[in-house]
Structure formats: structure tokens, C-alpha cells
Amino acid sequence: MSRIWFVVWAVVIWQVAAWAFAPEPKARQAAPIDGPGYGTNEKYSVDGRVRQRESAIAALERPYGARCTGEGRKQFISGLDEYYYQRQNQMERYPETFGKPGADYIAKQWSTGQDQRIDRLTQEAYAQGYLTLTDLNNVARKMVETIVRNERVTTKACAR
């Protein structure tokens, strides 16, 4: 009986050692993607981008007095936060998922005249003190930081 236990014990030790000292498996290289740069559900994302732009523009067209307090402030920040969150997230995810075609595609999708208008109005809101980077979540903040990088805050419209 002790020989059987010895053999079983030896096999277990050998398995553990083989597992512990085995070389790391090599990560497979991602195959180059030669496609359109988006998936089969892209029509829903296109519609979503349209709604995000509408929401951001509505937030930026709110009366200046409503941007600083209460529900008006909440809607102002929420509209921008959601827009820039979606934009930044897609700018990161499409290249990860679809490679260079995805990066090129999504960069073009977020470069419309409306997007440029939103960026310009965001720069103005930042410079006038209606918006601070700390108002935004971390994902949205990454995008807005690059947009307002050269802006200087000239007034504190929403001094707190």
C-alpha cells in the first residue's frame, strides 16, 4: 500500500512542479483587421451619437443663469459629461476592437461640425467658469482636458 501512495505522491509533485515551472504561454498576436472599422450594431451607435450631440448642444444652450445652481446645473453638467464620456470611450474602444480601421472610422464619426461646435462652446464655458474639470467623471475628463488645454479661465461665473 505504501508503494501506491509513494507513486501517487510522486505524480502529484511532478504535476505541481510541471505547472509551477512551465514557461508562460505565448500571447497570440492579434490578426490584422481589414474591415470597415465597426461592428454589425453600428447603426445603433450612429443613432446614439446623434442623441448625444443633441443633448450636449441642449446643455450648452441653457441660459447662463441656469448653469450654476440646482437642477439647471445638474442638467448642464450631465449633458456634457455623458457626451464626452461616450466620445472618449468610443475613441478608445474602436481601435482596441477594430484596429486602425476602427480608429480611423471613429475619429471621422466624432469630427462633425456639431462636434466642433460642442468643443468650442465647451471651451467658452470652461473659460467663463461655468465648467471645471472636476465636474466631470474620469473618462469624460480625459477628453475635455485636451479640448480646454489652451484655455485660460477668465471669470468665475459659478464661484463656489
Short mmCIF file of C-alpha atoms in Angstrom, two decimals:
data_model
loop_
_atom_site.label_atom_id
_atom_site.label_comp_id
_atom_site.label_asym_id
_atom_site.label_seq_id
_atom_site.Cartn_x
_atom_site.Cartn_y
_atom_site.Cartn_z
CA MET A 1 0.00 0.00 0.00
CA SER A 2 2.85 2.39 0.76
CA ARG A 3 4.27 1.96 -2.76
CA ILE A 4 0.97 3.10 -4.24
CA TRP A 5 0.95 6.18 -2.01
CA PHE A 6 4.55 6.88 -2.97
CA VAL A 7 3.69 6.69 -6.69
CA VAL A 8 0.58 8.85 -6.25
CA TRP A 9 2.57 11.38 -4.22
CA ALA A 10 5.35 11.45 -6.84
CA VAL A 11 2.84 12.03 -9.64
CA VAL A 12 1.22 14.90 -7.70
CA ILE A 13 4.60 16.51 -7.01
CA TRP A 14 5.58 16.12 -10.66
CA GLN A 15 2.29 17.75 -11.81
CA VAL A 16 2.71 20.69 -9.43
CA ALA A 17 6.32 21.18 -10.46
CA ALA A 18 5.46 20.97 -14.14
CA TRP A 19 2.71 23.53 -13.68
CA ALA A 20 4.79 25.87 -11.49
CA PHE A 21 7.88 25.89 -13.70
CA ALA A 22 6.22 25.71 -17.10
CA PRO A 23 7.02 28.65 -19.38
CA GLU A 24 4.33 31.28 -19.89
CA PRO A 25 2.22 30.58 -22.94
CA LYS A 26 2.95 33.00 -25.73
CA ALA A 27 0.20 35.51 -26.35
CA ARG A 28 -1.24 35.20 -29.79
CA GLN A 29 -0.68 38.18 -32.00
CA ALA A 30 -3.92 39.87 -32.93
CA ALA A 31 -4.64 39.29 -36.55
CA PRO A 32 -4.58 42.49 -38.58
CA ILE A 33 -8.08 43.74 -39.10
CA ASP A 34 -9.03 44.60 -42.62
CA GLY A 35 -12.66 45.55 -42.28
CA PRO A 36 -14.92 48.53 -42.13
CA GLY A 37 -13.81 49.55 -38.61
CA TYR A 38 -17.12 48.87 -36.90
CA GLY A 39 -19.42 46.03 -35.96
CA THR A 40 -22.84 44.85 -37.02
CA ASN A 41 -24.67 47.05 -34.50
CA GLU A 42 -23.12 50.29 -35.71
CA LYS A 43 -26.46 51.75 -36.84
CA TYR A 44 -27.45 51.93 -33.16
CA SER A 45 -24.21 53.67 -32.27
CA VAL A 46 -24.75 56.20 -35.05
CA ASP A 47 -28.20 56.99 -33.64
CA GLY A 48 -26.70 57.20 -30.16
CA ARG A 49 -24.09 59.72 -31.31
CA VAL A 50 -26.84 61.88 -32.81
CA ARG A 51 -28.72 61.87 -29.49
CA GLN A 52 -25.53 62.58 -27.53
CA ARG A 53 -24.83 65.62 -29.70
CA GLU A 54 -28.39 66.89 -29.30
CA SER A 55 -28.14 66.50 -25.53
CA ALA A 56 -24.78 68.27 -25.34
CA ILE A 57 -25.96 71.15 -27.52
CA ALA A 58 -29.12 71.49 -25.40
CA ALA A 59 -26.95 71.64 -22.28
CA LEU A 60 -24.68 74.27 -23.82
CA GLU A 61 -27.67 76.35 -24.95
CA ARG A 62 -29.09 76.51 -21.44
CA PRO A 63 -29.39 80.05 -20.08
CA TYR A 64 -26.19 81.13 -18.38
CA GLY A 65 -28.01 81.80 -15.11
CA ALA A 66 -29.27 78.20 -15.01
CA ARG A 67 -25.79 76.69 -15.34
CA CYS A 68 -24.66 77.38 -11.79
CA THR A 69 -27.28 76.13 -9.36
CA GLY A 70 -29.83 73.45 -8.74
CA GLU A 71 -31.42 71.35 -11.42
CA GLY A 72 -30.10 73.61 -14.19
CA ARG A 73 -26.51 72.94 -13.10
CA LYS A 74 -27.18 69.24 -12.88
CA GLN A 75 -28.59 69.16 -16.42
CA PHE A 76 -25.76 71.30 -17.78
CA ILE A 77 -23.03 69.08 -16.32
CA SER A 78 -24.88 65.85 -17.08
CA GLY A 79 -25.33 66.72 -20.76
CA LEU A 80 -21.64 67.45 -21.24
CA ASP A 81 -20.45 64.60 -19.05
CA GLU A 82 -22.45 62.00 -20.95
CA TYR A 83 -21.45 63.34 -24.37
CA TYR A 84 -17.73 63.42 -23.60
CA TYR A 85 -17.90 60.07 -21.79
CA GLN A 86 -19.35 58.37 -24.86
CA ARG A 87 -16.98 60.13 -27.21
CA GLN A 88 -13.85 59.27 -25.19
CA ASN A 89 -14.99 55.72 -24.61
CA GLN A 90 -15.60 55.09 -28.30
CA MET A 91 -12.31 56.76 -29.26
CA GLU A 92 -10.56 54.21 -27.02
CA ARG A 93 -12.67 51.10 -27.72
CA TYR A 94 -12.97 51.18 -31.51
CA PRO A 95 -9.18 50.99 -32.08
CA GLU A 96 -8.93 48.20 -29.47
CA THR A 97 -11.67 46.22 -31.15
CA PHE A 98 -11.24 47.02 -34.84
CA GLY A 99 -7.62 48.18 -35.11
CA LYS A 100 -6.58 51.01 -37.39
CA PRO A 101 -9.78 50.87 -39.48
CA GLY A 102 -11.73 51.36 -36.24
CA ALA A 103 -9.53 54.26 -35.14
CA ASP A 104 -9.91 56.00 -38.50
CA TYR A 105 -13.65 55.35 -38.63
CA ILE A 106 -14.46 56.60 -35.13
CA ALA A 107 -12.22 59.67 -35.45
CA LYS A 108 -14.23 60.65 -38.52
CA GLN A 109 -17.53 59.97 -36.74
CA TRP A 110 -16.64 62.36 -33.90
CA SER A 111 -15.37 65.13 -36.21
CA THR A 112 -18.61 66.61 -37.47
CA GLY A 113 -19.40 70.29 -37.48
CA GLN A 114 -21.65 69.72 -34.47
CA ASP A 115 -18.78 68.12 -32.56
CA GLN A 116 -16.57 71.09 -33.35
CA ARG A 117 -19.34 73.44 -32.19
CA ILE A 118 -19.71 71.48 -28.93
CA ASP A 119 -15.96 71.67 -28.38
CA ARG A 120 -15.91 75.42 -28.99
CA LEU A 121 -18.86 76.04 -26.65
CA THR A 122 -17.24 73.80 -24.04
CA GLN A 123 -14.05 75.86 -24.27
CA GLU A 124 -16.09 79.02 -23.74
CA ALA A 125 -17.98 77.54 -20.79
CA TYR A 126 -14.68 76.47 -19.23
CA ALA A 127 -13.02 79.84 -19.79
CA GLN A 128 -16.02 81.66 -18.30
CA GLY A 129 -16.02 79.44 -15.21
CA TYR A 130 -19.25 77.53 -15.83
CA LEU A 131 -17.38 74.24 -16.05
CA THR A 132 -14.42 72.76 -14.21
CA LEU A 133 -12.65 69.52 -14.94
CA THR A 134 -13.63 68.19 -11.51
CA ASP A 135 -17.30 68.43 -12.53
CA LEU A 136 -16.78 65.54 -14.96
CA ASN A 137 -16.19 61.83 -14.48
CA ASN A 138 -12.71 60.45 -15.19
CA VAL A 139 -13.46 59.21 -18.72
CA ALA A 140 -15.13 62.43 -19.87
CA ARG A 141 -12.44 64.49 -18.14
CA LYS A 142 -9.71 62.92 -20.33
CA MET A 143 -11.39 64.24 -23.47
CA VAL A 144 -12.26 67.66 -22.04
CA GLU A 145 -8.72 68.16 -20.72
CA THR A 146 -7.41 68.05 -24.27
CA ILE A 147 -10.17 70.33 -25.53
CA VAL A 148 -9.62 73.06 -22.92
CA ARG A 149 -5.84 72.62 -22.66
CA ASN A 150 -5.07 76.04 -24.14
CA GLU A 151 -7.97 77.85 -22.47
CA ARG A 152 -7.47 80.23 -19.60
CA VAL A 153 -10.23 80.72 -17.05
CA THR A 154 -11.04 84.43 -17.28
CA THR A 155 -14.00 84.63 -14.88
CA LYS A 156 -15.58 82.56 -12.13
CA ALA A 157 -19.20 82.61 -13.26
CA CYS A 158 -20.12 79.76 -10.90
CA ALA A 159 -17.86 80.75 -8.00
CA ARG A 160 -18.35 78.25 -5.21
#
